[in-house]
Short mmCIF file of C-alpha atoms in Angstrom, two decimals:
data_model
loop_
_atom_site.label_atom_id
_atom_site.label_comp_id
_atom_site.label_asym_id
_atom_site.label_seq_id
_atom_site.Cartn_x
_atom_site.Cartn_y
_atom_site.Cartn_z
CA MET A 1 4.59 0.11 -24.83
CA THR A 2 7.22 -2.10 -25.63
CA THR A 3 9.86 0.40 -25.03
CA VAL A 4 8.41 1.19 -21.61
CA LEU A 5 8.22 -2.44 -20.70
CA HIS A 6 11.90 -2.94 -21.85
CA ARG A 7 12.91 0.01 -19.53
CA ALA A 8 11.01 -1.25 -16.78
CA THR A 9 12.78 -4.71 -16.71
CA HIS A 10 15.91 -2.72 -15.92
CA TRP A 11 14.61 -0.57 -13.01
CA ASN A 12 15.75 -2.95 -10.13
CA ARG A 13 16.42 -6.41 -11.12
CA PRO A 14 15.46 -8.05 -7.68
CA LEU A 15 12.28 -6.28 -7.64
CA MET A 16 11.25 -6.93 -11.32
CA ALA A 17 12.00 -10.48 -10.59
CA LEU A 18 9.77 -10.36 -7.57
CA VAL A 19 7.04 -8.86 -9.96
CA SER A 20 7.36 -11.74 -12.37
CA VAL A 21 7.30 -14.38 -9.66
CA MET A 22 4.24 -12.73 -8.00
CA THR A 23 2.42 -12.28 -11.44
CA VAL A 24 2.64 -16.12 -12.03
CA LEU A 25 1.26 -16.87 -8.32
CA ALA A 26 -1.45 -14.29 -9.02
CA VAL A 27 -2.46 -16.45 -12.16
CA VAL A 28 -2.18 -19.68 -10.39
CA ALA A 29 -4.31 -18.45 -7.30
CA ALA A 30 -6.84 -17.11 -9.94
CA VAL A 31 -7.10 -20.63 -11.36
CA GLY A 32 -7.45 -21.99 -7.78
CA VAL A 33 -10.32 -19.69 -7.01
CA LEU A 34 -12.15 -20.85 -10.06
CA VAL A 35 -11.42 -24.64 -9.67
CA ASP A 36 -10.87 -25.22 -6.06
CA PRO A 37 -14.19 -25.37 -4.37
CA ARG A 38 -12.61 -25.26 -0.73
CA VAL A 39 -13.80 -22.18 1.37
CA LEU A 40 -11.93 -20.85 4.46
CA VAL A 41 -13.37 -18.23 6.79
CA GLY A 42 -16.16 -17.57 4.34
CA ALA A 43 -14.01 -16.91 1.25
CA PRO A 44 -12.40 -19.11 -1.50
CA ILE A 45 -9.35 -20.65 -0.05
CA TRP A 46 -7.11 -19.29 -2.80
CA LEU A 47 -8.43 -15.74 -2.71
CA LYS A 48 -5.89 -14.83 -0.06
CA PRO A 49 -2.75 -15.79 -2.05
CA PHE A 50 -4.20 -14.09 -5.19
CA LYS A 51 -4.78 -10.83 -3.47
CA PHE A 52 -1.31 -10.77 -1.70
CA ALA A 53 0.34 -11.72 -5.02
CA VAL A 54 -1.41 -8.75 -6.69
CA SER A 55 -0.51 -6.58 -3.91
CA PHE A 56 3.21 -7.35 -4.24
CA VAL A 57 3.18 -6.90 -8.10
CA LEU A 58 2.03 -3.50 -7.70
CA TYR A 59 4.38 -2.79 -4.62
CA GLY A 60 7.34 -4.18 -6.33
CA ALA A 61 6.89 -2.53 -9.65
CA THR A 62 6.12 0.86 -8.01
CA LEU A 63 9.14 0.72 -5.75
CA ALA A 64 11.39 -0.39 -8.50
CA TRP A 65 10.23 2.71 -10.62
CA MET A 66 10.82 5.02 -7.74
CA LEU A 67 14.27 3.82 -7.18
CA SER A 68 14.95 4.37 -10.94
CA LEU A 69 14.45 8.13 -10.24
CA LEU A 70 17.40 8.38 -7.87
CA PRO A 71 20.28 10.28 -9.60
CA ARG A 72 22.59 7.48 -8.68
CA ARG A 73 22.39 3.98 -7.17
CA SER A 74 22.30 3.35 -3.42
CA ARG A 75 23.92 0.23 -1.95
CA VAL A 76 22.00 0.81 1.28
CA ALA A 77 18.68 0.88 -0.66
CA GLU A 78 19.74 -2.15 -2.86
CA THR A 79 20.28 -4.00 0.59
CA ALA A 80 16.98 -3.03 1.86
CA VAL A 81 15.47 -4.22 -1.61
CA THR A 82 16.99 -7.61 -0.93
CA VAL A 83 15.41 -7.79 2.39
CA ILE A 84 12.09 -6.74 1.03
CA VAL A 85 12.17 -9.30 -1.69
CA THR A 86 13.28 -12.15 0.64
CA VAL A 87 10.40 -11.32 3.01
CA ALA A 88 7.93 -11.20 0.28
CA VAL A 89 8.87 -14.72 -1.14
CA VAL A 90 8.94 -16.19 2.25
CA GLU A 91 5.50 -14.65 3.27
CA ASN A 92 3.81 -15.89 -0.02
CA ALA A 93 5.30 -19.23 0.16
CA TRP A 94 3.93 -19.75 3.67
CA ILE A 95 0.59 -18.51 2.65
CA VAL A 96 0.42 -21.05 -0.33
CA ALA A 97 1.78 -23.78 1.99
CA GLN A 98 -1.04 -23.08 4.39
CA VAL A 99 -3.63 -23.09 1.60
CA LEU A 100 -2.20 -26.42 0.39
CA ARG A 101 -2.65 -27.68 3.95
CA GLY A 102 -6.23 -26.24 4.10
CA GLN A 103 -5.53 -23.96 7.02
CA THR A 104 -5.56 -20.18 7.61
CA SER A 105 -2.19 -18.42 7.41
CA HIS A 106 -3.14 -15.42 9.73
CA PHE A 107 -4.23 -15.46 13.35
CA ASN A 108 -3.81 -19.26 13.24
CA ALA A 109 -3.00 -20.36 16.73
CA SER A 110 -4.48 -23.87 16.46
CA THR A 111 -1.21 -25.66 16.98
CA PRO A 112 2.19 -24.68 18.38
CA LEU A 113 3.60 -24.90 14.93
CA ASN A 114 0.96 -22.52 13.27
CA THR A 115 1.47 -20.37 16.27
CA ALA A 116 5.18 -20.06 15.92
CA LEU A 117 4.73 -19.48 12.06
CA PHE A 118 2.35 -16.69 12.39
CA ALA A 119 4.70 -14.95 14.99
CA ALA A 120 7.56 -15.62 12.73
CA MET A 121 5.44 -13.83 9.74
CA GLY A 122 4.77 -10.96 12.11
CA ALA A 123 8.49 -10.39 12.85
CA ALA A 124 9.31 -10.81 9.01
CA ILE A 125 6.63 -7.88 8.42
CA MET A 126 8.42 -5.72 10.84
CA VAL A 127 11.72 -6.27 9.24
CA LEU A 128 10.06 -5.29 5.77
CA PHE A 129 8.66 -2.23 7.45
CA VAL A 130 12.20 -1.11 8.56
CA ALA A 131 13.67 -1.79 4.89
CA HIS A 132 10.81 0.20 3.50
CA LEU A 133 11.75 2.90 5.97
CA VAL A 134 15.33 2.76 4.95
CA ILE A 135 14.34 3.25 1.38
CA GLY A 136 12.19 6.24 2.11
CA LEU A 137 15.19 7.73 4.13
CA VAL A 138 17.46 7.18 1.10
CA VAL A 139 15.12 8.88 -1.31
CA LEU A 140 15.07 11.80 1.00
CA ILE A 141 18.75 12.04 1.30
CA ARG A 142 19.51 11.36 -2.35
CA ARG A 143 17.00 13.90 -3.64
CA ILE A 144 15.26 13.18 -6.92
CA PRO A 145 15.75 15.97 -9.13
CA ASP A 146 12.26 16.61 -10.32
CA ARG A 147 10.61 18.24 -7.40
CA VAL A 148 7.04 17.18 -8.20
CA ALA A 149 8.27 13.56 -8.61
CA ALA A 150 10.13 13.84 -5.48
CA THR A 151 7.21 15.01 -3.47
CA ALA A 152 4.94 12.40 -4.79
CA VAL A 153 7.48 9.54 -3.97
CA GLY A 154 8.11 10.84 -0.64
CA TRP A 155 4.50 11.18 0.53
CA GLY A 156 3.83 7.73 -1.17
CA LEU A 157 6.57 5.88 0.90
CA GLY A 158 5.66 7.74 3.90
CA LEU A 159 1.84 7.06 3.84
CA SER A 160 2.49 3.47 2.81
CA LEU A 161 4.31 2.87 6.20
CA LEU A 162 1.19 4.47 7.89
CA GLY A 163 -0.76 1.90 5.97
CA MET A 164 1.36 -0.90 7.21
CA LEU A 165 0.98 0.36 10.84
CA ALA A 166 -2.80 0.54 10.26
CA ALA A 167 -2.68 -3.51 10.21
CA VAL A 168 -0.95 -3.65 13.67
CA PRO A 169 -4.21 -3.53 15.62
CA MET A 170 -5.56 -6.84 14.02
CA ALA A 171 -3.12 -8.92 16.02
CA LEU A 172 -3.35 -6.91 19.32
CA PRO A 173 -5.19 -8.62 22.41
CA MET A 174 -8.20 -6.29 21.89
CA GLN A 175 -8.78 -8.41 18.71
CA ASP A 176 -8.85 -11.77 20.32
CA PRO A 177 -12.09 -13.13 19.36
CA GLY A 178 -12.03 -15.47 22.33
CA ILE A 179 -12.14 -18.57 19.93
CA GLU A 180 -9.98 -21.50 20.71
CA GLY A 181 -7.07 -21.53 17.91
CA ILE A 182 -7.63 -17.97 16.56
CA GLY A 183 -5.39 -15.18 17.83
CA GLY A 184 -6.48 -12.00 16.07
CA ALA A 185 -9.08 -10.60 13.55
CA HIS A 186 -9.60 -8.31 10.55
CA SER A 187 -13.17 -7.52 11.71
CA VAL A 188 -14.22 -5.47 14.88
CA GLY A 189 -17.40 -6.14 16.49
CA VAL A 190 -18.22 -9.30 14.28
CA PRO A 191 -16.63 -12.54 13.44
CA ASP A 192 -14.39 -12.77 10.54
CA GLY A 193 -15.76 -14.52 7.52
CA GLY A 194 -19.18 -12.91 7.78
CA PRO A 195 -20.93 -10.92 5.01
CA GLY A 196 -18.52 -8.68 3.01
CA LEU A 197 -17.92 -6.59 -0.14
CA PRO A 198 -17.16 -8.35 -3.30
CA VAL A 199 -13.54 -9.46 -3.95
CA VAL A 200 -11.94 -7.46 -0.97
CA GLY A 201 -14.36 -9.22 1.52
CA TRP A 202 -14.47 -6.17 3.79
CA SER A 203 -17.05 -6.60 6.38
CA THR A 204 -20.56 -5.15 5.82
CA THR A 205 -21.78 -5.77 9.26
CA GLY A 206 -19.03 -4.48 11.29
CA GLY A 207 -15.72 -2.57 11.26
CA ASP A 208 -12.85 -3.96 9.19
CA LEU A 209 -9.20 -2.94 9.85
CA ARG A 210 -8.12 -4.02 6.14
CA ILE A 211 -9.68 -0.89 4.87
CA GLY A 212 -7.27 1.65 6.26
CA HIS A 213 -4.43 -0.74 5.62
CA PHE A 214 -5.46 -0.97 1.97
CA VAL A 215 -5.87 2.69 1.46
CA GLY A 216 -2.58 3.70 3.18
CA LEU A 217 -0.63 1.09 1.39
CA HIS A 218 -1.83 2.07 -1.90
CA ALA A 219 -0.60 5.82 -1.60
CA LEU A 220 2.36 4.49 -3.03
CA GLN A 221 0.58 4.33 -6.31
CA ALA A 222 -1.98 7.01 -5.76
CA LEU A 223 0.47 9.95 -5.14
CA PRO A 224 2.71 9.22 -8.05
CA ILE A 225 -0.37 8.94 -10.41
CA LEU A 226 -1.65 12.21 -9.16
CA ALA A 227 1.91 13.76 -9.72
CA ILE A 228 1.72 12.28 -13.35
CA LEU A 229 -1.63 13.63 -13.96
CA LEU A 230 -0.87 16.99 -12.86
CA THR A 231 2.43 17.08 -14.91
CA ARG A 232 0.35 16.06 -17.87
CA PHE A 233 -2.71 18.07 -17.67
CA ALA A 234 -2.19 20.99 -15.24
CA THR A 235 0.29 22.67 -17.57
CA ARG A 236 -0.80 26.19 -16.57
CA LEU A 237 0.46 25.52 -13.11
CA ASP A 238 4.23 26.01 -12.21
CA GLU A 239 6.24 23.49 -10.55
CA ARG A 240 5.75 25.09 -7.08
CA ALA A 241 1.94 24.93 -7.40
CA ARG A 242 1.86 21.29 -8.33
CA VAL A 243 4.17 20.51 -5.37
CA ARG A 244 1.79 22.25 -3.19
CA LEU A 245 -1.26 20.41 -4.62
CA LEU A 246 0.48 17.05 -3.97
CA VAL A 247 1.28 18.22 -0.30
CA VAL A 248 -2.51 18.91 0.07
CA ALA A 249 -3.37 15.61 -1.48
CA GLY A 250 -0.84 13.68 0.64
CA GLY A 251 -2.16 15.30 4.00
CA ALA A 252 -5.71 14.62 3.14
CA TYR A 253 -4.83 10.87 2.04
CA GLY A 254 -3.09 10.37 5.41
CA VAL A 255 -5.95 11.86 7.41
CA LEU A 256 -8.47 9.55 5.44
CA THR A 257 -6.42 6.54 6.13
CA VAL A 258 -6.52 7.41 9.92
CA VAL A 259 -10.25 8.17 9.73
CA LEU A 260 -11.03 4.69 8.05
CA THR A 261 -9.02 2.99 10.79
CA TRP A 262 -10.69 4.87 13.58
CA GLN A 263 -14.18 3.89 11.91
CA ALA A 264 -13.15 0.38 11.85
CA LEU A 265 -11.95 0.39 15.38
CA ARG A 266 -15.36 1.41 16.47
CA GLY A 267 -17.08 -1.62 14.82
CA GLN A 268 -18.65 0.39 12.06
CA PRO A 269 -19.01 -1.03 8.51
CA LEU A 270 -17.49 1.37 5.79
CA LEU A 271 -20.77 1.79 3.94
CA ARG A 272 -22.81 2.55 7.09
CA PRO A 273 -21.00 5.57 8.60
CA ASP A 274 -22.72 7.14 11.62
CA ALA A 275 -23.25 10.97 12.08
CA LEU A 276 -19.91 11.59 13.62
CA THR A 277 -17.98 9.79 10.93
CA LEU A 278 -19.79 11.67 8.46
CA ALA A 279 -18.94 14.86 10.10
CA VAL A 280 -15.24 14.14 10.28
CA VAL A 281 -15.37 13.25 6.54
CA ALA A 282 -16.99 16.38 5.67
CA ALA A 283 -14.58 18.38 7.57
CA LEU A 284 -11.75 16.54 5.64
CA VAL A 285 -13.40 17.43 2.34
CA VAL A 286 -13.86 21.01 3.25
CA ALA A 287 -10.44 21.62 4.50
CA THR A 288 -8.93 19.92 1.43
CA ALA A 289 -11.10 21.91 -0.90
CA THR A 290 -10.16 25.08 0.72
CA ALA A 291 -6.52 24.27 0.97
CA THR A 292 -6.60 23.29 -2.83
CA GLY A 293 -8.42 26.62 -3.69
CA LEU A 294 -5.70 28.62 -1.98
CA VAL A 295 -3.11 27.03 -3.86
CA LEU A 296 -5.08 27.51 -7.34
CA ALA A 297 -5.82 31.18 -6.24
CA ARG A 298 -2.12 31.99 -5.37
CA PRO A 299 -0.58 34.28 -8.21
CA ARG A 300 1.63 32.38 -10.36
CA ARG A 301 5.45 33.70 -10.45
CA PRO A 302 6.05 35.28 -13.89
CA GLN A 303 8.43 33.11 -16.26
CA LEU A 304 11.65 34.91 -16.90
CA ALA A 305 12.32 35.29 -20.52
CA LEU A 306 15.95 35.19 -21.46
CA ALA A 307 16.90 37.66 -24.14
CA ALA A 308 17.74 36.20 -27.39
#
């Protein structure tokens, strides 16, 4: 474990520095949740900075690991990393500043200053989106030697972009609740701050756009973890079969992200799907299982043995 952690510190110094800072912020925010009694939009006021800090810990560490797999360094990717780290620090600093002021950071149009700050954050997130896209293109061009890892990283980076896009409807005019000082919402069909699932706070009475956003973003971790499991435990499968299984999983994961966002846009709680949603999910499960079965049933190519 010590060796792994030592190697991790050298993956990408800016990203690992971000991970360290966000880890400290997560601890501070966790303490804030426990000791600060203030509640904002139905949740402890320090919960949002805690969730954002943990998210950036995972994001930074995963991205740093992915870049360590490249056969050689890329100046373009390193520039994109600098942009991502800068945006992450600025965004989290602003979220904490709003907590200290006792105000919301998202959808806050209560004053010209708050409106301008939220608009600036939206622009910054678009910059992060482009920087993330640049890193994805670099990974595709530089070609990670391990095909299984390359497939997992490529799908992870691409689907996380889809997860970012899933958050766009939150700030569109259709999500304007018509309440003075509020310019958007997570929930659909019900006000933000109502009954929600523990910790994540996803609405249990209406749709919630954070669900598809969350699932899509964490493809960045889910696909590489699946690749590691396949390499470690599916030893009877050849490389081509493992790659195909990852493609099946990536396609299913992307469709699931879209389905969850579609469900939320219809004002439907995650745990109370209607018949149409259940039918779509069932079709996805059947299609995924069928594709997986076809991959597993495909005859493996015989391994060529070299004469001694």
